[in-house]
Amino acid sequence: MIREIVVEKPNPVFVNAPVLTVEKNGTTALEHKTKLPELLFISSFPPRECGIATYSQDLIRALNTKFSNSFTLKICPLESENEIHSYAEDIEYVLNTDHPDAFFKMAKSINANDDIQLVVIQHEFGFFEKNESEFRHFLFELRKPIVIVFHTVLQHPNETLKEKVQQIAAYSESIIVMTNYSANVLIEEYSVPKRKIIVIPHGTHLVQHSDKQLLKAKYKLNGKKVLSTFGLLGSGKSIETTLNALPQIIECHPDVRFLIIGKTHPSVKKQEGEKYREHLEQLVDQLHLQPYVQFINSFLPLPDLLEYLQLTDIYLFTSRDPNQAVSGTFSYAISCGCPVISTAIPHAREVLRDDAGIIIDFENPQQLSLAVNTLLKDDIRRAAISSNALHRMASTAWENSAIAHARLFEKITGMSMTLKYSLPEINLDHIRKLTTPFGMIQFSKINQPDMDSGYTLDDNARALIALCQHYELTGDKNDIELIEVYFNFITYCLQPECYFLNYVNEQKVFTEQNNSTNLADSNGRAIWALGYLISLSGILPDSLTAAASIAMQTALSNVRKIHSTRAMAFVIKGLYYSYTYTKSIEDQLIIKEFSDRLVQMYRHEADNDWEWFESYLTYANSTLPEAMLCAWIATNDPVYKEIAKSTFDFLLSKTFAKNQIKVISNKNWLHKGEEPDITCLGGEQPIDVAYTIIALGKFYDVFKEEKYLKKMHASFNWFLGTNHLHQVIYNPCTGGCYDGLEENYVNLNQGAESTISYLMARLTLQKTLIDLTIAKHITYTISPSERKIESEFELFHP
C-alpha cells in the first residue's frame, strides 16, 4: 500500500507577473515593464568541477536562451569548506552546506524576497551529508514552491533512507528524475506519489557534426580508430575494464587509440590524491599499451570536449555501479554521433535499446573487446547505431529540456508566470552549407548535405525568395552572391520551350524524374521567385533584375497552359510582386485570368460549411487565399478580397485549436464534410507552417486584425516547441530546420525545403515586427548584424 506523507507548511507566496502592453499614445511598453518573476536554482555551479555543476550551467543557459522574456534565473551555488569559489555570474546567494546555521539563514532570506516564486534544488546526497536534518528543515521553512531534481535514486533503501526521501518529497511541489527507472523506484520502493514525479531526461548539446576526418587531423589522430571515455576520474569509472580489453582489441585493430579524457575528480583528489590515475598508468605499462592509450588530464572546455567526441569512433562507458541512475557523459557522446558501448546502468538500458547501442556486463573485459571488435569491423552497423541513438536522444536536447522545465515551472506557479519564447537570431550557416556554386542541394543527412540527392528548382526558387527577403531587411551585400547562385540555377532550368524542369543531379544533368512528375507547381514557384526578385529593382544590381525580367517574360509566354490550383496561386503571387515595380498591364491581365479561374473553383465548391476552392485541403493551402489577396491588391477587384478573407478564415478554423497550429497532415488530407482528426498526429511539414505565417503576415498587413498577428506568432512558436511533442523543430546550433514533425519523433534531417521554409517564416515575422514597431512606436534595438526585436510582447506564449 502506498503511503503519502503530508506535511503542513506555510503557503507559498506568488507575485503576479507583469503583462507587457503597448500604449497607443506612443509610450513604450518597456518603460512600464514590471520586474520578471525570479526562479532560484540551488546547485553546485562552475567553476566547481562536478557533473551536476556542469548540468546546472547547461540547463540555466538553455532556459535563459529560450525564455529570457518569461522569468529571471538566480543562482545559489552550493559550497563547503573544501569548495569555495569565485563566480563569473552575478551571485546573490551562496549556501555553505558545512555550516548548520546557514540553512535557516538562507530560508529566511529567500522567504523575504517577494520576487522569488520558485526554488529549484539539484539534489545529490553527498552535497548535504554533514547536515542532512538541517537541509530537510530548510525545505520545511521555505515559503516558496520547491522543485527537487534527484540525480541519484538508490534501489532497495533501508527505512532510514526511505523516510528521508519521503520527507524531501513531501516538502516538494514536484520531483524531477531523469529516467523512467528512477521514477518507478521512487513510486514502488519509496512510496512517493506518482503525481509529484516528472521525468525530464538529462540534456544534451546540439552540435554541428563536423567532419570526423578533419577533426582527427586537427588532434593528430589521422588514420586512427578512436575509442574514448570522459569524465572526472574515480575508481567508479572502472576504466581498467577497457585497458584489460585493449590487448584483444589491438590484436584485431592495431590502429586503435583509446582516449581517457578528464582530470581526477576534485573530491577524490582531496581524499586520495592521484592514486586512481597512477593505478591506470601502471596498468598501461604492465600491458604495454603506451602507444595505444592517451591521457588528456584536463577538465576540457565544452567546445573542445564536443570535438573529441565527434572524432570518436566508439564511446565506452564502463561504470561499475549498477545503481548509477544517469550518465551525462554518454548522453553527450550520443549527441555527438558516437556509437556507445555501455555497462547496464538504468540510463543505458533505456536509451540504448533497439540497436541504439550495445550493453555489456559490469567489469567484463571479454564482452567489451568482442563488442568493440565487432563494431569496428562493421561501418554500416556503426552508422545505424549512431543514427538510431541520435534520433532517440533528439528529445533530450537542452532546448527541449528547457521547454519541459519551463512548462513545469509555469504549471506550478499558475497565473504568476506566463511563458514567452525568445526569438532565435537569424542564422544562415546551414543555408550556406547547402549551397554550392551551382545551386542549393536538396537533402541532408542530419546536417550534412547529401550530394547524391542533387538539386531542385523548387528549393532554389524558395531560396531565392528567402535571400531576397534577407537582403531587403538587412542590406547585407553577402546575400547578393547567394541570390545570383539561385537565380542562375532557375535560368539553368528554363527550357527553350519556355517552361522549367525541376530535377537536376549532381552532374548537372536533368533527371528522368522530370518526365514522370507534374511540374506545374515548380513552374509556378519559379515565377513567384522571379517576381519577388524583380520587385526589389532599385536595391538589387540592375543587371540581376534586368536578367530576371527577361527570364520572367520568357516563362510567361507559356504560363496560360498552367491549370494546377497551387501553381496558379504561385504565379499570381509572382506577378503581384513583379507588378509592384513594373505596373505591367500584361501582368495584371494574367493575374485577373488566373484569379477568375480560382473564383470559379470557389463558387463551384463552396457552401455554408465549406468555404474553399476544392473539395479537400491538402498541401500549401495558405497560398490560395494569399494569392487572392495579392490579386485584390493588384487589381482592386472586391470579389478577390472577399473570397480571400472568407477562405483564409475557413482554413484557419481547420488548422488552429487553442491558439496552437496543426497544419493539414500529409498522412491524412481533410475532405469536404469531415472535421480535422485530432487523434491523427504527425506528418506536419515546416513548409506548410511557413506558408501559413507568410499568408498571415499579408492578411495582417491588409486587414490589421489582431487575430492574424496572434496566429502568426502562434504559428512561429511551432518551430520553437509549441507542437504536440513540445520539441524544437528549428536547430539554432546549425541554423537548419528539421524535416518534419511525426507522431512520436522529429525527423532530424535538415534539408533545403525545411530550412528555407523556416527562414522565410522567420524573416516574414521579423518584417512584421519591425513594421509594427514603427507603426506603434514600440522600442526595439538594432544590432550590428541584424535588426533584432528585444520584446516579443504578450503574443509569444507557447
mmCIF file with all atom_site columns, N, CA and C in Angstrom, residues 83-130:
data_model
loop_
_atom_site.group_PDB
_atom_site.id
_atom_site.type_symbol
_atom_site.label_atom_id
_atom_site.label_alt_id
_atom_site.label_comp_id
_atom_site.label_asym_id
_atom_site.label_entity_id
_atom_site.label_seq_id
_atom_site.pdbx_PDB_ins_code
_atom_site.Cartn_x
_atom_site.Cartn_y
_atom_site.Cartn_z
_atom_site.occupancy
_atom_site.B_iso_or_equiv
_atom_site.pdbx_formal_charge
_atom_site.auth_seq_id
_atom_site.auth_comp_id
_atom_site.auth_asym_id
_atom_site.auth_atom_id
_atom_site.pdbx_PDB_model_num
ATOM 1   N N  . GLU A 1 83  ? 35.213 23.586 -0.932  1.00 0.00 ? 83  GLU A N  1
ATOM 2   C CA . GLU A 1 83  ? 34.755 24.020 -2.260  1.00 0.00 ? 83  GLU A CA 1
ATOM 3   C C  . GLU A 1 83  ? 34.217 25.443 -2.170  1.00 0.00 ? 83  GLU A C  1
ATOM 4   N N  . ILE A 1 84  ? 35.140 26.406 -2.132  1.00 0.00 ? 84  ILE A N  1
ATOM 5   C CA . ILE A 1 84  ? 34.782 27.820 -2.101  1.00 0.00 ? 84  ILE A CA 1
ATOM 6   C C  . ILE A 1 84  ? 35.335 28.463 -3.367  1.00 0.00 ? 84  ILE A C  1
ATOM 7   N N  . HIS A 1 85  ? 34.479 29.169 -4.107  1.00 0.00 ? 85  HIS A N  1
ATOM 8   C CA . HIS A 1 85  ? 34.863 29.633 -5.435  1.00 0.00 ? 85  HIS A CA 1
ATOM 9   C C  . HIS A 1 85  ? 34.445 31.081 -5.660  1.00 0.00 ? 85  HIS A C  1
ATOM 10  N N  . SER A 1 86  ? 35.024 31.668 -6.710  1.00 0.00 ? 86  SER A N  1
ATOM 11  C CA . SER A 1 86  ? 34.567 32.949 -7.258  1.00 0.00 ? 86  SER A CA 1
ATOM 12  C C  . SER A 1 86  ? 33.801 32.651 -8.541  1.00 0.00 ? 86  SER A C  1
ATOM 13  N N  . TYR A 1 87  ? 32.739 33.397 -8.797  1.00 0.00 ? 87  TYR A N  1
ATOM 14  C CA . TYR A 1 87  ? 31.834 33.059 -9.895  1.00 0.00 ? 87  TYR A CA 1
ATOM 15  C C  . TYR A 1 87  ? 31.782 34.166 -10.931 1.00 0.00 ? 87  TYR A C  1
ATOM 16  N N  . ALA A 1 88  ? 31.650 33.744 -12.184 1.00 0.00 ? 88  ALA A N  1
ATOM 17  C CA . ALA A 1 88  ? 31.526 34.708 -13.284 1.00 0.00 ? 88  ALA A CA 1
ATOM 18  C C  . ALA A 1 88  ? 30.153 35.357 -13.285 1.00 0.00 ? 88  ALA A C  1
ATOM 19  N N  . GLU A 1 89  ? 29.133 34.600 -12.867 1.00 0.00 ? 89  GLU A N  1
ATOM 20  C CA . GLU A 1 89  ? 27.766 35.117 -12.843 1.00 0.00 ? 89  GLU A CA 1
ATOM 21  C C  . GLU A 1 89  ? 27.554 36.048 -11.644 1.00 0.00 ? 89  GLU A C  1
ATOM 22  N N  . ASP A 1 90  ? 26.484 36.811 -11.752 1.00 0.00 ? 90  ASP A N  1
ATOM 23  C CA . ASP A 1 90  ? 26.092 37.699 -10.653 1.00 0.00 ? 90  ASP A CA 1
ATOM 24  C C  . ASP A 1 90  ? 25.383 36.861 -9.597  1.00 0.00 ? 90  ASP A C  1
ATOM 25  N N  . ILE A 1 91  ? 26.038 36.605 -8.494  1.00 0.00 ? 91  ILE A N  1
ATOM 26  C CA . ILE A 1 91  ? 25.531 35.691 -7.465  1.00 0.00 ? 91  ILE A CA 1
ATOM 27  C C  . ILE A 1 91  ? 25.049 36.491 -6.257  1.00 0.00 ? 91  ILE A C  1
ATOM 28  N N  . GLU A 1 92  ? 23.781 36.286 -5.875  1.00 0.00 ? 92  GLU A N  1
ATOM 29  C CA . GLU A 1 92  ? 23.230 36.965 -4.702  1.00 0.00 ? 92  GLU A CA 1
ATOM 30  C C  . GLU A 1 92  ? 23.266 36.076 -3.464  1.00 0.00 ? 92  GLU A C  1
ATOM 31  N N  . TYR A 1 93  ? 23.204 34.759 -3.671  1.00 0.00 ? 93  TYR A N  1
ATOM 32  C CA . TYR A 1 93  ? 23.148 33.826 -2.550  1.00 0.00 ? 93  TYR A CA 1
ATOM 33  C C  . TYR A 1 93  ? 24.243 32.772 -2.705  1.00 0.00 ? 93  TYR A C  1
ATOM 34  N N  . VAL A 1 94  ? 24.786 32.317 -1.578  1.00 0.00 ? 94  VAL A N  1
ATOM 35  C CA . VAL A 1 94  ? 25.685 31.166 -1.533  1.00 0.00 ? 94  VAL A CA 1
ATOM 36  C C  . VAL A 1 94  ? 25.305 30.362 -0.296  1.00 0.00 ? 94  VAL A C  1
ATOM 37  N N  . LEU A 1 95  ? 25.197 29.047 -0.441  1.00 0.00 ? 95  LEU A N  1
ATOM 38  C CA . LEU A 1 95  ? 24.848 28.184 0.696   1.00 0.00 ? 95  LEU A CA 1
ATOM 39  C C  . LEU A 1 95  ? 26.021 27.263 0.987   1.00 0.00 ? 95  LEU A C  1
ATOM 40  N N  . ASN A 1 96  ? 26.680 27.481 2.124   1.00 0.00 ? 96  ASN A N  1
ATOM 41  C CA . ASN A 1 96  ? 27.773 26.615 2.570   1.00 0.00 ? 96  ASN A CA 1
ATOM 42  C C  . ASN A 1 96  ? 27.166 25.476 3.382   1.00 0.00 ? 96  ASN A C  1
ATOM 43  N N  . THR A 1 97  ? 27.193 24.295 2.828   1.00 0.00 ? 97  THR A N  1
ATOM 44  C CA . THR A 1 97  ? 26.499 23.157 3.434   1.00 0.00 ? 97  THR A CA 1
ATOM 45  C C  . THR A 1 97  ? 27.235 22.595 4.649   1.00 0.00 ? 97  THR A C  1
ATOM 46  N N  . ASP A 1 98  ? 28.432 23.083 4.935   1.00 0.00 ? 98  ASP A N  1
ATOM 47  C CA . ASP A 1 98  ? 29.146 22.647 6.140   1.00 0.00 ? 98  ASP A CA 1
ATOM 48  C C  . ASP A 1 98  ? 28.723 23.446 7.368   1.00 0.00 ? 98  ASP A C  1
ATOM 49  N N  . HIS A 1 99  ? 27.960 24.523 7.167   1.00 0.00 ? 99  HIS A N  1
ATOM 50  C CA . HIS A 1 99  ? 27.543 25.380 8.280   1.00 0.00 ? 99  HIS A CA 1
ATOM 51  C C  . HIS A 1 99  ? 26.083 25.105 8.620   1.00 0.00 ? 99  HIS A C  1
ATOM 52  N N  . PRO A 1 100 ? 25.788 24.493 9.753   1.00 0.00 ? 100 PRO A N  1
ATOM 53  C CA . PRO A 1 100 ? 24.394 24.153 10.095  1.00 0.00 ? 100 PRO A CA 1
ATOM 54  C C  . PRO A 1 100 ? 23.463 25.354 10.111  1.00 0.00 ? 100 PRO A C  1
ATOM 55  N N  . ASP A 1 101 ? 23.952 26.511 10.597  1.00 0.00 ? 101 ASP A N  1
ATOM 56  C CA . ASP A 1 101 ? 23.073 27.668 10.695  1.00 0.00 ? 101 ASP A CA 1
ATOM 57  C C  . ASP A 1 101 ? 22.826 28.337 9.347   1.00 0.00 ? 101 ASP A C  1
ATOM 58  N N  . ALA A 1 102 ? 23.601 27.957 8.322   1.00 0.00 ? 102 ALA A N  1
ATOM 59  C CA . ALA A 1 102 ? 23.451 28.588 7.007   1.00 0.00 ? 102 ALA A CA 1
ATOM 60  C C  . ALA A 1 102 ? 22.097 28.260 6.388   1.00 0.00 ? 102 ALA A C  1
ATOM 61  N N  . PHE A 1 103 ? 21.560 27.088 6.710   1.00 0.00 ? 103 PHE A N  1
ATOM 62  C CA . PHE A 1 103 ? 20.304 26.665 6.100   1.00 0.00 ? 103 PHE A CA 1
ATOM 63  C C  . PHE A 1 103 ? 19.138 27.545 6.570   1.00 0.00 ? 103 PHE A C  1
ATOM 64  N N  . PHE A 1 104 ? 19.060 27.787 7.877   1.00 0.00 ? 104 PHE A N  1
ATOM 65  C CA . PHE A 1 104 ? 17.976 28.617 8.402   1.00 0.00 ? 104 PHE A CA 1
ATOM 66  C C  . PHE A 1 104 ? 18.090 30.049 7.866   1.00 0.00 ? 104 PHE A C  1
ATOM 67  N N  . LYS A 1 105 ? 19.305 30.593 7.827   1.00 0.00 ? 105 LYS A N  1
ATOM 68  C CA . LYS A 1 105 ? 19.505 31.949 7.325   1.00 0.00 ? 105 LYS A CA 1
ATOM 69  C C  . LYS A 1 105 ? 19.111 32.040 5.850   1.00 0.00 ? 105 LYS A C  1
ATOM 70  N N  . MET A 1 106 ? 19.445 31.003 5.080   1.00 0.00 ? 106 MET A N  1
ATOM 71  C CA . MET A 1 106 ? 19.105 31.016 3.655   1.00 0.00 ? 106 MET A CA 1
ATOM 72  C C  . MET A 1 106 ? 17.595 30.970 3.461   1.00 0.00 ? 106 MET A C  1
ATOM 73  N N  . ALA A 1 107 ? 16.908 30.130 4.218   1.00 0.00 ? 107 ALA A N  1
ATOM 74  C CA . ALA A 1 107 ? 15.449 30.062 4.113   1.00 0.00 ? 107 ALA A CA 1
ATOM 75  C C  . ALA A 1 107 ? 14.823 31.414 4.436   1.00 0.00 ? 107 ALA A C  1
ATOM 76  N N  . LYS A 1 108 ? 15.339 32.074 5.448   1.00 0.00 ? 108 LYS A N  1
ATOM 77  C CA . LYS A 1 108 ? 14.814 33.381 5.845   1.00 0.00 ? 108 LYS A CA 1
ATOM 78  C C  . LYS A 1 108 ? 15.024 34.408 4.731   1.00 0.00 ? 108 LYS A C  1
ATOM 79  N N  . SER A 1 109 ? 16.199 34.390 4.096   1.00 0.00 ? 109 SER A N  1
ATOM 80  C CA . SER A 1 109 ? 16.491 35.348 3.018   1.00 0.00 ? 109 SER A CA 1
ATOM 81  C C  . SER A 1 109 ? 15.600 35.105 1.808   1.00 0.00 ? 109 SER A C  1
ATOM 82  N N  . ILE A 1 110 ? 15.408 33.840 1.471   1.00 0.00 ? 110 ILE A N  1
ATOM 83  C CA . ILE A 1 110 ? 14.578 33.518 0.301   1.00 0.00 ? 110 ILE A CA 1
ATOM 84  C C  . ILE A 1 110 ? 13.133 33.919 0.562   1.00 0.00 ? 110 ILE A C  1
ATOM 85  N N  . ASN A 1 111 ? 12.641 33.628 1.758   1.00 0.00 ? 111 ASN A N  1
ATOM 86  C CA . ASN A 1 111 ? 11.251 33.971 2.083   1.00 0.00 ? 111 ASN A CA 1
ATOM 87  C C  . ASN A 1 111 ? 11.014 35.483 2.061   1.00 0.00 ? 111 ASN A C  1
ATOM 88  N N  . ALA A 1 112 ? 12.047 36.226 2.372   1.00 0.00 ? 112 ALA A N  1
ATOM 89  C CA . ALA A 1 112 ? 11.895 37.686 2.425   1.00 0.00 ? 112 ALA A CA 1
ATOM 90  C C  . ALA A 1 112 ? 11.908 38.328 1.041   1.00 0.00 ? 112 ALA A C  1
ATOM 91  N N  . ASN A 1 113 ? 12.286 37.561 0.032   1.00 0.00 ? 113 ASN A N  1
ATOM 92  C CA . ASN A 1 113 ? 12.374 38.092 -1.331  1.00 0.00 ? 113 ASN A CA 1
ATOM 93  C C  . ASN A 1 113 ? 11.089 37.785 -2.086  1.00 0.00 ? 113 ASN A C  1
ATOM 94  N N  . ASP A 1 114 ? 10.227 38.786 -2.240  1.00 0.00 ? 114 ASP A N  1
ATOM 95  C CA . ASP A 1 114 ? 8.927  38.575 -2.892  1.00 0.00 ? 114 ASP A CA 1
ATOM 96  C C  . ASP A 1 114 ? 9.053  38.269 -4.378  1.00 0.00 ? 114 ASP A C  1
ATOM 97  N N  . ASP A 1 115 ? 10.191 38.581 -4.976  1.00 0.00 ? 115 ASP A N  1
ATOM 98  C CA . ASP A 1 115 ? 10.359 38.320 -6.402  1.00 0.00 ? 115 ASP A CA 1
ATOM 99  C C  . ASP A 1 115 ? 10.556 36.834 -6.710  1.00 0.00 ? 115 ASP A C  1
ATOM 100 N N  . ILE A 1 116 ? 11.104 36.097 -5.746  1.00 0.00 ? 116 ILE A N  1
ATOM 101 C CA . ILE A 1 116 ? 11.360 34.672 -5.968  1.00 0.00 ? 116 ILE A CA 1
ATOM 102 C C  . ILE A 1 116 ? 10.040 33.913 -5.892  1.00 0.00 ? 116 ILE A C  1
ATOM 103 N N  . GLN A 1 117 ? 9.703  33.202 -6.949  1.00 0.00 ? 117 GLN A N  1
ATOM 104 C CA . GLN A 1 117 ? 8.436  32.488 -6.993  1.00 0.00 ? 117 GLN A CA 1
ATOM 105 C C  . GLN A 1 117 ? 8.606  30.978 -7.030  1.00 0.00 ? 117 GLN A C  1
ATOM 106 N N  . LEU A 1 118 ? 9.833  30.511 -7.159  1.00 0.00 ? 118 LEU A N  1
ATOM 107 C CA . LEU A 1 118 ? 10.064 29.072 -7.242  1.00 0.00 ? 118 LEU A CA 1
ATOM 108 C C  . LEU A 1 118 ? 11.518 28.806 -6.888  1.00 0.00 ? 118 LEU A C  1
ATOM 109 N N  . VAL A 1 119 ? 11.750 27.700 -6.175  1.00 0.00 ? 119 VAL A N  1
ATOM 110 C CA . VAL A 1 119 ? 13.109 27.288 -5.823  1.00 0.00 ? 119 VAL A CA 1
ATOM 111 C C  . VAL A 1 119 ? 13.352 25.905 -6.413  1.00 0.00 ? 119 VAL A C  1
ATOM 112 N N  . VAL A 1 120 ? 14.417 25.788 -7.200  1.00 0.00 ? 120 VAL A N  1
ATOM 113 C CA . VAL A 1 120 ? 14.794 24.521 -7.842  1.00 0.00 ? 120 VAL A CA 1
ATOM 114 C C  . VAL A 1 120 ? 16.089 24.050 -7.207  1.00 0.00 ? 120 VAL A C  1
ATOM 115 N N  . ILE A 1 121 ? 16.078 22.841 -6.657  1.00 0.00 ? 121 ILE A N  1
ATOM 116 C CA . ILE A 1 121 ? 17.242 22.329 -5.937  1.00 0.00 ? 121 ILE A CA 1
ATOM 117 C C  . ILE A 1 121 ? 17.764 21.075 -6.640  1.00 0.00 ? 121 ILE A C  1
ATOM 118 N N  . GLN A 1 122 ? 19.035 21.140 -7.062  1.00 0.00 ? 122 GLN A N  1
ATOM 119 C CA . GLN A 1 122 ? 19.702 19.966 -7.635  1.00 0.00 ? 122 GLN A CA 1
ATOM 120 C C  . GLN A 1 122 ? 20.226 19.134 -6.460  1.00 0.00 ? 122 GLN A C  1
ATOM 121 N N  . HIS A 1 123 ? 19.686 17.926 -6.314  1.00 0.00 ? 123 HIS A N  1
ATOM 122 C CA . HIS A 1 123 ? 19.955 17.129 -5.115  1.00 0.00 ? 123 HIS A CA 1
ATOM 123 C C  . HIS A 1 123 ? 20.884 15.962 -5.397  1.00 0.00 ? 123 HIS A C  1
ATOM 124 N N  . GLU A 1 124 ? 21.917 15.895 -4.610  1.00 0.00 ? 124 GLU A N  1
ATOM 125 C CA . GLU A 1 124 ? 22.790 14.723 -4.533  1.00 0.00 ? 124 GLU A CA 1
ATOM 126 C C  . GLU A 1 124 ? 23.085 14.539 -3.053  1.00 0.00 ? 124 GLU A C  1
ATOM 127 N N  . PHE A 1 125 ? 22.964 13.301 -2.549  1.00 0.00 ? 125 PHE A N  1
ATOM 128 C CA . PHE A 1 125 ? 23.085 13.093 -1.101  1.00 0.00 ? 125 PHE A CA 1
ATOM 129 C C  . PHE A 1 125 ? 24.412 13.595 -0.562  1.00 0.00 ? 125 PHE A C  1
ATOM 130 N N  . GLY A 1 126 ? 25.471 13.496 -1.355  1.00 0.00 ? 126 GLY A N  1
ATOM 131 C CA . GLY A 1 126 ? 26.783 13.939 -0.886  1.00 0.00 ? 126 GLY A CA 1
ATOM 132 C C  . GLY A 1 126 ? 26.857 15.420 -0.602  1.00 0.00 ? 126 GLY A C  1
ATOM 133 N N  . PHE A 1 127 ? 26.000 16.213 -1.246  1.00 0.00 ? 127 PHE A N  1
ATOM 134 C CA . PHE A 1 127 ? 26.013 17.659 -1.007  1.00 0.00 ? 127 PHE A CA 1
ATOM 135 C C  . PHE A 1 127 ? 25.658 17.992 0.444   1.00 0.00 ? 127 PHE A C  1
ATOM 136 N N  . PHE A 1 128 ? 24.771 17.203 1.042   1.00 0.00 ? 128 PHE A N  1
ATOM 137 C CA . PHE A 1 128 ? 24.191 17.571 2.333   1.00 0.00 ? 128 PHE A CA 1
ATOM 138 C C  . PHE A 1 128 ? 24.490 16.553 3.434   1.00 0.00 ? 128 PHE A C  1
ATOM 139 N N  . GLU A 1 129 ? 25.466 15.675 3.210   1.00 0.00 ? 129 GLU A N  1
ATOM 140 C CA . GLU A 1 129 ? 25.671 14.556 4.133   1.00 0.00 ? 129 GLU A CA 1
ATOM 141 C C  . GLU A 1 129 ? 26.061 15.000 5.541   1.00 0.00 ? 129 GLU A C  1
ATOM 142 N N  . LYS A 1 130 ? 26.679 16.184 5.698   1.00 0.00 ? 130 LYS A N  1
ATOM 143 C CA . LYS A 1 130 ? 27.100 16.635 7.025   1.00 0.00 ? 130 LYS A CA 1
ATOM 144 C C  . LYS A 1 130 ? 25.951 17.271 7.805   1.00 0.00 ? 130 LYS A C  1
#
